[in-house]
Every structure is written in structure tokens, then in C-alpha cells.
Coordinates of C-alpha atoms in Angstrom, one line a residue:
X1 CA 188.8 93.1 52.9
X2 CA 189.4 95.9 55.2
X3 CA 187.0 98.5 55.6
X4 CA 186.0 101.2 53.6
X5 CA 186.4 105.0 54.5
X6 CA 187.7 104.5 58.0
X7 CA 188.6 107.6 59.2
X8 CA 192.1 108.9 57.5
X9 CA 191.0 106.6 54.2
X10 CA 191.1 108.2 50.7
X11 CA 187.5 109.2 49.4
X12 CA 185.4 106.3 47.1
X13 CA 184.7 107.1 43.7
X14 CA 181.9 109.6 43.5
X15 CA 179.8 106.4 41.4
X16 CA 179.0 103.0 42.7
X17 CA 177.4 100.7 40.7
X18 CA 176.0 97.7 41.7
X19 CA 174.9 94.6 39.3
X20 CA 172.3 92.0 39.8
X21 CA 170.3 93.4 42.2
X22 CA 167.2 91.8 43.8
X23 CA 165.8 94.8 45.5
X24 CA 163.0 94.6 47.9
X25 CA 159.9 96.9 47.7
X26 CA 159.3 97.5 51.2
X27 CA 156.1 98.6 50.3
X28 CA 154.8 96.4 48.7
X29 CA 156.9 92.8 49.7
X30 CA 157.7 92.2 46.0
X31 CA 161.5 91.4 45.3
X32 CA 162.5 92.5 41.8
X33 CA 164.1 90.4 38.9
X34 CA 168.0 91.6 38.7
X35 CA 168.5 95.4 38.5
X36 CA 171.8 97.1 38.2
X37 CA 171.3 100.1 40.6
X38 CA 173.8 103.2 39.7
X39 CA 174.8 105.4 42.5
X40 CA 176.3 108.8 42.0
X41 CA 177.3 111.9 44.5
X42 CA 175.0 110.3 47.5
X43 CA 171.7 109.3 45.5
X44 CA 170.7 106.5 43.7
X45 CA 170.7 108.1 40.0
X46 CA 169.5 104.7 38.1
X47 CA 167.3 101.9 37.9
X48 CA 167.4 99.3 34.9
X49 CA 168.4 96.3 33.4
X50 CA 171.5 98.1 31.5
X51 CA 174.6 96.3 31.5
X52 CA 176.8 99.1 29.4
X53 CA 179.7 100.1 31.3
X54 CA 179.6 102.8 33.8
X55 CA 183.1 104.5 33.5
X56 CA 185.0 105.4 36.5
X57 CA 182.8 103.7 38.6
X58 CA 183.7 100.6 41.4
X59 CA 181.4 98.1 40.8
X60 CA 180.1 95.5 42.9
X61 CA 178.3 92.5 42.3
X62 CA 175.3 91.7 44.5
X63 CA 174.0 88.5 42.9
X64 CA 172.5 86.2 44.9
X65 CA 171.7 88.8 48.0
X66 CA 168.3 90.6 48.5
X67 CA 169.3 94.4 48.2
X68 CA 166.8 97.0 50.5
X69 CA 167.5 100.4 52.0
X70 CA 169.8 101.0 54.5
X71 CA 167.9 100.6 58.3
X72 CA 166.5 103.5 60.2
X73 CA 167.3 103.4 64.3
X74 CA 164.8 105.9 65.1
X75 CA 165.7 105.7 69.2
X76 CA 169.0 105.4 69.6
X77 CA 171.5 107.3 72.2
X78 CA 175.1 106.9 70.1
X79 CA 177.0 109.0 73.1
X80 CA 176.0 106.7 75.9
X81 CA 179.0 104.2 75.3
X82 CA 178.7 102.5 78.7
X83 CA 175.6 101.8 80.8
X84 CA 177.2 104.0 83.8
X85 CA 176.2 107.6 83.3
X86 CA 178.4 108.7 86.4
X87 CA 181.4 107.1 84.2
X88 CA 180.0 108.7 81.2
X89 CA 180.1 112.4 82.9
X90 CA 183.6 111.3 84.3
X91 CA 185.2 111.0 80.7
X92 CA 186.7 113.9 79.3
X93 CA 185.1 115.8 75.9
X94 CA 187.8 114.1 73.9
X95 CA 187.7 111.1 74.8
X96 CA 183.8 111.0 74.9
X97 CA 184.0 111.6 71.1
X98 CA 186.0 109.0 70.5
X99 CA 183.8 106.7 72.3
X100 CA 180.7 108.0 69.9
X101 CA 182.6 107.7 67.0
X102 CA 183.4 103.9 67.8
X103 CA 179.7 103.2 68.5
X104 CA 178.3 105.2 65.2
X105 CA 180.9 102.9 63.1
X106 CA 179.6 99.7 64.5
X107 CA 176.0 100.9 63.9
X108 CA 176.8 101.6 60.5
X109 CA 178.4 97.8 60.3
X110 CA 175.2 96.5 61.4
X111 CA 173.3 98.1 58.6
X112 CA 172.4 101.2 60.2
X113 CA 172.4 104.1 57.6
X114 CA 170.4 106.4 59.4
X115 CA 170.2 106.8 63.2
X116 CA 167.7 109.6 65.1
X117 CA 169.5 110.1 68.8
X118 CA 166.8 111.1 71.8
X119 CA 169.2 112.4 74.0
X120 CA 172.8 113.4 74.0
X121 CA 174.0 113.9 70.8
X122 CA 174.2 117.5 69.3
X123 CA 174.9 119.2 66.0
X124 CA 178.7 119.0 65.7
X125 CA 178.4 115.6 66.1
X126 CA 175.7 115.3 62.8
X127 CA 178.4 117.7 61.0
X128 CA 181.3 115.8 61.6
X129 CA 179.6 112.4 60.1
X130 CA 178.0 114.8 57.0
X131 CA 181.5 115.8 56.5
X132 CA 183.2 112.4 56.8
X133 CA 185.3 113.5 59.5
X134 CA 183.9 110.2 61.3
X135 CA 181.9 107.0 59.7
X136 CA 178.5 106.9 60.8
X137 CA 174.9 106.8 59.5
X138 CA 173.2 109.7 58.8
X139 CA 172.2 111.1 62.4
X140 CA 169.3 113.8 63.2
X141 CA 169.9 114.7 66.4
X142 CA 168.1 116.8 69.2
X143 CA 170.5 117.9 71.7
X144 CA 169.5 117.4 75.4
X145 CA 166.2 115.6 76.7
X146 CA 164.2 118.1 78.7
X147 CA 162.6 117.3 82.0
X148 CA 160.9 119.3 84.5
X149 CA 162.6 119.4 88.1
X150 CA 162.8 115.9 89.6
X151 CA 161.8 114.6 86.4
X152 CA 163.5 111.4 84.7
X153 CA 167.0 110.6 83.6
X154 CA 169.7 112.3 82.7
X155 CA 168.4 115.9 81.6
X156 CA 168.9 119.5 81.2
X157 CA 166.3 120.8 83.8
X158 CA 163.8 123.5 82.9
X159 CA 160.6 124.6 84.6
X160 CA 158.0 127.0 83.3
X161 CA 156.9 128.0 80.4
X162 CA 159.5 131.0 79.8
X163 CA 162.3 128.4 80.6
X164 CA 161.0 125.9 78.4
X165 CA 160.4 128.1 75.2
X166 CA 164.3 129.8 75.9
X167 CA 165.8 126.8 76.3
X168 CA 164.1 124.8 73.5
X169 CA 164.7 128.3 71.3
X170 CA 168.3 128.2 71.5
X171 CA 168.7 124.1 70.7
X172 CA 166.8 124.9 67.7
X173 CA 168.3 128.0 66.6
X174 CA 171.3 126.0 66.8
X175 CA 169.8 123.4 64.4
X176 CA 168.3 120.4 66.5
X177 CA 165.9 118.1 64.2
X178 CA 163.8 117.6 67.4
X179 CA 163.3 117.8 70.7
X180 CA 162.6 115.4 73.3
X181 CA 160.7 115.7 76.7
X182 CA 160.0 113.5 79.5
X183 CA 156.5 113.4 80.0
X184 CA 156.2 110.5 82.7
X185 CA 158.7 108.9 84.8
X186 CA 160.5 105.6 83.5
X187 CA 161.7 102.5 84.2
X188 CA 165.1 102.8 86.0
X189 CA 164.5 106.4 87.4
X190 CA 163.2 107.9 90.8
X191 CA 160.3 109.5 89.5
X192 CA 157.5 106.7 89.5
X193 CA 156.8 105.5 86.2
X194 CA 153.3 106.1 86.3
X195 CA 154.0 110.2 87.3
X196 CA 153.1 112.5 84.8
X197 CA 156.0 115.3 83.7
X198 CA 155.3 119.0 82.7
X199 CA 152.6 121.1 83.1
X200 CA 149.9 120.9 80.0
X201 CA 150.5 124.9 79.8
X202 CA 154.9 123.9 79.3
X203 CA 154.0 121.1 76.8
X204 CA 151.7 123.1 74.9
X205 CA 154.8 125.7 74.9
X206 CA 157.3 123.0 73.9
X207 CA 155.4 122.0 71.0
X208 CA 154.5 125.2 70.2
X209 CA 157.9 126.5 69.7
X210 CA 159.0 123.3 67.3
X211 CA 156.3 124.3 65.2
X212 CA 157.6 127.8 65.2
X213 CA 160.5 126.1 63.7
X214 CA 159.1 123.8 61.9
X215 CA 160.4 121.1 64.0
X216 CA 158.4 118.6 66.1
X217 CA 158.4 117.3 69.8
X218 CA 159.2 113.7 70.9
X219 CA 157.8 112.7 74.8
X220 CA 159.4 109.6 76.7
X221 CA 156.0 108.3 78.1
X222 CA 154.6 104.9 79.4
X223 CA 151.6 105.1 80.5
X224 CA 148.4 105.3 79.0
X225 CA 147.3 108.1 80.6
X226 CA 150.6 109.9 79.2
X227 CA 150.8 108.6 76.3
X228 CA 147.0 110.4 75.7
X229 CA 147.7 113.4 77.0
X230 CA 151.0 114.0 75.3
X231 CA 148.7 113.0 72.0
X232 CA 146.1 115.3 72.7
X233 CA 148.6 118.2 73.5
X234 CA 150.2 117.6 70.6
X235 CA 153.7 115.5 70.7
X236 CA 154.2 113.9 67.3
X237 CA 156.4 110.5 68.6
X238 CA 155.9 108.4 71.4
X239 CA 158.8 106.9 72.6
X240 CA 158.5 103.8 74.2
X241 CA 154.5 104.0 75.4
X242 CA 154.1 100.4 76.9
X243 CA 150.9 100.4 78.2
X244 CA 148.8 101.7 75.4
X245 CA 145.0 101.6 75.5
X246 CA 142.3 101.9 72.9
X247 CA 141.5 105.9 73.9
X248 CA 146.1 105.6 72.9
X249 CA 145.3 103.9 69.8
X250 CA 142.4 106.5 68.3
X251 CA 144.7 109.2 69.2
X252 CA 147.5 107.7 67.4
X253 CA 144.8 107.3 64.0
X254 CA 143.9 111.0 64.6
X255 CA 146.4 113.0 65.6
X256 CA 148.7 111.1 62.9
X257 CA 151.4 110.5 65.1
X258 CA 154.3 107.8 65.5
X259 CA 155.0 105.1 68.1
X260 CA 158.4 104.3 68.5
X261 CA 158.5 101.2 70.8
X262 CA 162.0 99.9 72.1
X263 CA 162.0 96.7 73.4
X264 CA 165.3 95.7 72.9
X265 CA 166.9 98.0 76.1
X266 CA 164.3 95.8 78.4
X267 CA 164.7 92.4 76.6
X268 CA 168.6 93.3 77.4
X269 CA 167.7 93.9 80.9
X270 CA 165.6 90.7 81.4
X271 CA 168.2 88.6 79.9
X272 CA 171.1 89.9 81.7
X273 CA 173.0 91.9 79.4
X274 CA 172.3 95.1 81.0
X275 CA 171.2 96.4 84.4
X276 CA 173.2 94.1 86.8
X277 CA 173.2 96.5 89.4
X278 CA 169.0 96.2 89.7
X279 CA 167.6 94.7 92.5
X280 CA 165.1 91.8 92.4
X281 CA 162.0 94.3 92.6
X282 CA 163.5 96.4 90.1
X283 CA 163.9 93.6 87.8
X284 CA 160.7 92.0 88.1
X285 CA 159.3 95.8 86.9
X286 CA 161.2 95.4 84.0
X287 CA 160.1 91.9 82.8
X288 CA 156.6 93.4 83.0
X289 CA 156.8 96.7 81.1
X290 CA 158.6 94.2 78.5
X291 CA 156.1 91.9 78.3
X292 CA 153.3 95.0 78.2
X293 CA 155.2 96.5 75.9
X294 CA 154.9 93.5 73.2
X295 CA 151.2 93.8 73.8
X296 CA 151.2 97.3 72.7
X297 CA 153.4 96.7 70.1
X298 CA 150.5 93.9 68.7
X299 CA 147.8 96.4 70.0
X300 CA 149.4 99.3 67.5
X301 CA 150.0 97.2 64.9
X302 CA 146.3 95.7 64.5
X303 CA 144.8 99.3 65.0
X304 CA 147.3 100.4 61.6
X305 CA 149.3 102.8 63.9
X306 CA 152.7 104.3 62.6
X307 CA 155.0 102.1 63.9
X308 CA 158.8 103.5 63.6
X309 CA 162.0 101.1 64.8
X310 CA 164.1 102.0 68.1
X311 CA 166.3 100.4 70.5
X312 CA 167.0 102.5 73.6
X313 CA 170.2 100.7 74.3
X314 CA 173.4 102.0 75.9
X315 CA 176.6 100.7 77.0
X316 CA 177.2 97.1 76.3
X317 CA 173.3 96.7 75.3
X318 CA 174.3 98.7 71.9
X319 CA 175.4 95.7 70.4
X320 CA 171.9 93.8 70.7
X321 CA 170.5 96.3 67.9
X322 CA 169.3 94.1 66.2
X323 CA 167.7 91.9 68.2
X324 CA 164.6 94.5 68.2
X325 CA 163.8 92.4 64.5
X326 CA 163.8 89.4 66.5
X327 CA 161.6 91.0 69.3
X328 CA 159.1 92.5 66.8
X329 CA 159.1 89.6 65.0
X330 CA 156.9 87.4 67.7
X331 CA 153.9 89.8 67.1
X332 CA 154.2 91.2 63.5
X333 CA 154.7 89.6 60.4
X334 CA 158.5 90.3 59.0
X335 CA 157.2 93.0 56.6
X336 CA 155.7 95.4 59.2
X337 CA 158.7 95.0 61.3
X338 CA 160.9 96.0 58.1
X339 CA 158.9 99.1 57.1
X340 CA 159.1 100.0 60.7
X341 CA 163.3 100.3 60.0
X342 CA 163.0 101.8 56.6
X343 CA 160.0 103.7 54.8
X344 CA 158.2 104.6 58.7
X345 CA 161.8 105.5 59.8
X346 CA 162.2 107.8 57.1
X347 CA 158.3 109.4 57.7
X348 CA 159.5 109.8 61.6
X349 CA 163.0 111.8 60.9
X350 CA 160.9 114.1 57.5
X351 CA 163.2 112.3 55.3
X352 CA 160.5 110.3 53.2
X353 CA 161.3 109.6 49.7
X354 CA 164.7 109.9 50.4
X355 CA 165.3 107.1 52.9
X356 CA 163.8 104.1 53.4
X357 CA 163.5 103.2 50.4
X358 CA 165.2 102.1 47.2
X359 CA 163.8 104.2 43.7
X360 CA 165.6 106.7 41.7
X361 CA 166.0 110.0 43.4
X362 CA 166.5 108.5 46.7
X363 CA 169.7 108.8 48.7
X364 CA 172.1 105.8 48.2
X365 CA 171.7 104.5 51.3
X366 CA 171.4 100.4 50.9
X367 CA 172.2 96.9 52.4
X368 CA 172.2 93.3 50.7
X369 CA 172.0 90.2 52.7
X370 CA 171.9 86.4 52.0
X371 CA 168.3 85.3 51.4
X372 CA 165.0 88.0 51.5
X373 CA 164.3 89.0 55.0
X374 CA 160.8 89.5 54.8
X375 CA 160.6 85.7 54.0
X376 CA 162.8 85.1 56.8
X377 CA 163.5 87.9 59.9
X378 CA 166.4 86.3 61.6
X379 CA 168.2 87.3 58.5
X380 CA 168.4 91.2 59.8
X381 CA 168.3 90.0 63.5
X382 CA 171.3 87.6 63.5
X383 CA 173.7 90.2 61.1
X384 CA 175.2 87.6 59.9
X385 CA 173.5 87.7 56.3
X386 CA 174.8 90.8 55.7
X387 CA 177.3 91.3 52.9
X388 CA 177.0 95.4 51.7
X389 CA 176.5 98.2 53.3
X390 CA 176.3 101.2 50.9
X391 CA 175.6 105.0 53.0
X392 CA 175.5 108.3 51.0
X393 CA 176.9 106.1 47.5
X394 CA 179.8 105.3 49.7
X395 CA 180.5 101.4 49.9
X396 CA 181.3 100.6 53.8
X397 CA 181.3 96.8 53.9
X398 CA 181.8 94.1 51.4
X399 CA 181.8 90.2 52.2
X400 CA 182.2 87.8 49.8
X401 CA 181.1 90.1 46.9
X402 CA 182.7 90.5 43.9
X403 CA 184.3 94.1 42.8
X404 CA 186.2 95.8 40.0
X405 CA 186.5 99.3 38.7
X406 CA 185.6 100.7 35.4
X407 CA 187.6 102.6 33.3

């Protein structure tokens, strides 16, 4: 069956029902006797055991498939098609575009409903997917990373504390859902991994001004001693942090913040996949902040941290998203990992009660797979088992189920 609203398609019918609907309560574990779940103008409208007609509507029938909400990537980087950022800043706006818009479908395919990007993607991306002008998931988006001069990765540079608040006032006047700072130096970077980014007196600034707009601040950080300090200074997600310790873990409780692990981009690394052009010292780095990094991940997850779901990956690693189930799933048990991608997600981006989950009210953003992945998590880590993917009511991918339309 060929894809559903690919750029240039007609529009799907405003309602989508589907029928026999084991739905999972991420919550809870519990999967539900057969539902019929009706889906109108973007949200999920009803729950029930109905069977009357729904008139106008394209049905689908999900029997046999576990249905849960669509998955929250809550570290992604959709603009960073290739692994080379000298190519990337060699392609032309245009074509850059259409790079993105290739990458956000195949999220999307994957079960992806919802993607927050840390670094690259801006506004008129979001606009273009809310307005359909491309097929992606949902995006919340924070324009640039900021890093401090000689600070890590690919950036927009800003030093001091009137720098910071002007530039960080203008990417959310022009309506970033976040922002994102570099707070320590990273794995494949020239500032040492264990150096600490900003000035307390500019991240107190940087924070202060999201507040202002009732936004929040997100630091790249790996050590403890960053991790704790961004914490205490206020940042409200830690992205990657894979050397927590138990002063990490009480601020985490406290301060009611979110850690975002993403092993996938250095499982991608250690296997091969990505990073060829690392040398052997650089390589053996990266096997260790992976290996850390699992022990944080059980660390967090014993001490009943927030635990959200992100990758990291760019270029050819994009298409292991997944594999972060996998990954996860050698130090939490299948549920944890799952609210991590859906209900957490949704706490992370301020969209709770409207994604990651599957009730009335909520948007209609839902997958169904072969067989209940918190029984078994190779089920969302392979993507095979996936048959639907539903994003804002609007049916994207259908395998195998069967469909008609009402009258």
C-alpha cells in the first residue's frame, strides 16, 4: 500500500477510526480488552466498545496488534543528514531542506510521532510539518546550541552574560521551545570532556531568560561534576550525563529535572556504524563513556529519576533509532524503557496529557505492533512489528491491516 500523505497527497478524512484495539496503559502495563478508538481533527475523541458506524470515516482494523502512543525522540538532530558537518555547511539551504524532510519522514516510519531536536533545527521547520507542507512527527525545536568560545561542537558562539541573554532573547522571541547549552566538553570535540562550559553568572542568565519566557534550558554535560552544577544552577534536562554520581542523583529527586541519556550515537560508534574517521584512542574513549553511560542509566533508574528517550544520532547513525530500546533494555525492564519514549517524553517537551499517552482528549498520535512490547522489547527495537502509524488522526503507515471507509 503506498504511503499516506506524502508530500503532494490529498488530505485523509478529518476521522479515523480504528476497531479492535488492544491499547497499552503505559502507566500502568495493563493492555485493554478490544476498544474501538475514534480519532477526529488531530485528537483522540472516543474510547469504547461501540461498534455503530462512524460515517465518513476510514477505518482500520487493528486486531491482533498492541496499539500505544506514538514514540517521543526527545534528543534527536533531524538536519544533521550525514555525519560530516563540513559537508553539511557545504550543502546549499535548499537542498539542506530536503535532506531534513527525508530524515523526519523515515522517523515518522519508525514510529516516531514526536521528535524534540537539540541543535539545528528552527521554527520554519516545526511550521512547515504543523502545516503538512512536509510529513514528519511533531517537532519542538530550539534553534542553535549555544557554547561559550572554544566550547563544543557545532554552535553559535556567545560569551557574557549580555551576549547570552540577547542572543537567547531573540531565539525565543522567535518561538524556540527550548534552548540548549554546552556545559562541558564532549566526546568527539577539542574541548576535554571533563571541561566545564560557561560561567555560573551566564548560566544563571541563560536559565533565567527561559523562565522569562516560560521556556526551560537543556545543557549537554557528562560529567558528574557538570551534571551537578548545571542542576544546582538550574537547567531542567540533562542530555547525555554519563558519569552520574549519587550528589547527580539527589539533585535529579530535588530539583525535578529530566535525564535524557543517548546511548545509541556511542553504541553506533563502537560497532562501526559511525565515526570511522576516529583514531584508536578516540575509540577506546568512546567504548567507555558507553559503557558508563549504561551504568548511569541503571544508577537513574534505581534512584526513580525522570528518565526521557534520546538518540543523538546523525548521518547514517539516524537509522539505528531504535536500537536505544534494545540498549535500555539490558538495564531496565521493557516498561521503564517505554514510558521513557511516551508519557516521560511528553513531561520533557510540556506536552503531558496530550502525548504519550492513549485517553480521550489526547492528540491522535498512535502506533500498533505485532505482540505487546512491554512483554517483549525487541518488538519496538527491531521495527519490524510495526503495522500503524497514526500522527495528528492522520494514518501514515498500514501493513497488513484491514481498511474501508464509511459512508
Amino acid at each position: 500500500m503506498p504511503l499516506r500523505n506524502d508530500p503532494g497527497s490529498a488530505p485523509s478524512p478529518a476521522t479515523v477510526v480504528l476497531r479492535d484495539a488492544a491499547i497499552l496503559d503505559v502507566e500502568t502495563g495493563e493492555v485493554s480488552a478490544p476498544r474501538t478508538i475514534v480519532a477526529h481533527a488531530g485528537d483522540i475523541v472516543e474510547i469504547s466498545t461501540s461498534t455503530r458506524t462512524v460515517a465518513g470515516a476510514e477505518e482500520f482494523s487493528v486486531a491482533g496488534t498492541t496499539v500505544l502512543p506514538g514514540l517521543i525522540d526527545a534528543h534527536a538532530h533531524v538536519t544533521q543528514a550525514s555525519g560530516d558537518f563540513a559537508e553539511i555547511l557545504s550543502w546549499t539551504p535548499a537542498y539542506h531542506a530536503a535532506r531534513t524532510a527525508r530524515e523526519l519522514h523515515r522517523m515518522l516510519l519508525r514510529g516516531f510521532t514526536t521528535v524534540r531536536d537539540m541543535g539545528g533545527a528552527d521554527t520554519g521547520l516545526r511550521r512547515a510539518v504543523e502545516e503538512r507542507l512536509i510529513t514528519g512527527p511533531m517537532l519542538k525545536v530550539g534553534g542553535p546550541i549555544f557554547a561559550p568560545t572554544g566550547g563544543h561542537a557545532l554552535t553559535r558562539v556567545v560569551d557574557g552574560e549580555v551576549e547570552v541573554r540577547r542572543a537567547l532573547r531573540a531565539e525565543l522571541r522567535d518561538g524556540a521551545d527550548h534552548i540548549k547549552l554546552t556545559l562541558s566538553g564532549g566526546v568527539i570535540s577539542r574541548m576535554r570532556i571533563d571541561s566545564l562550559g560557561f560561567s555560573e553568572a551566564e548560566i544563571v542568565a541563560a536559565v533565567d531568560e527561559a523562565h522569562l519566557a516560560h521556556r526551560y534550558v537543556g545543557a549537554h554535560v557528562y560529567s558528574a561534576e557538570a551534571v551537578a552544577r548545571a542542576l544546582r544552577l538550574g537547567v531542567r534536562t540533562i542530555e547525555h550525563g554519563n558519569f552520574l554520581d549519587e550528589e547527580c542523583l539527589a539533585l535529579f529527586l530535588e530539583r525535578g529535572a529530566f535525564y535524557v541519556p543517548t546511548l545509541a550515537t556511542f553504541w553506533a560508534i563502537v560497532e562501526g556504524h559511525t565515526g570511522r574517521h576516529l583514531d584508536p584512542d578516540a575509540r577506546a574513549a568512546v567504548v567507555e563513556v558507553f559503557e558508563r553511560g549504561l551504568e548511569s542509566l541503571a544508577l537513574a533508574d534505581r534512584a526513580g529519576v525522570r528518565i526521557g528517550y534520546g538518540t543523538d544520532l546523525h548521518g547514517e547513525g539516524l537509522a539505528f533509532q531504535l536500537e536505544e530500546f534494545r540498549i535500555r533494555g539490558r538495564v531496565q525492564d521493557p516498561l521503564s524503557v517505554i514510558r521513557a519514549a511516551t508519557v516521560v517524553g511528553a513531561e520533557i517537551i510540556g506536552e503531558e496529557g496530550r502525548a504519550g499517552i492513549v485517553r480521550e482528549g489526547a492528540r491522535a498520535d498512535l502506533i500498533a505492533l505485532d505482540g505487546d512490547p512491554s512483554q517483549d522489547l525487541s518488538l519496538l527495537s527491531s521495527g519490524t512489528a510495526l503495522r500503524l502509524v497514526l500522527t495528528d488522526g492522520q494514518p501514515i503507515r498500514l501493513d497488513g491491516s484491514q481498511r474501508r471507509r464509511t459512508t
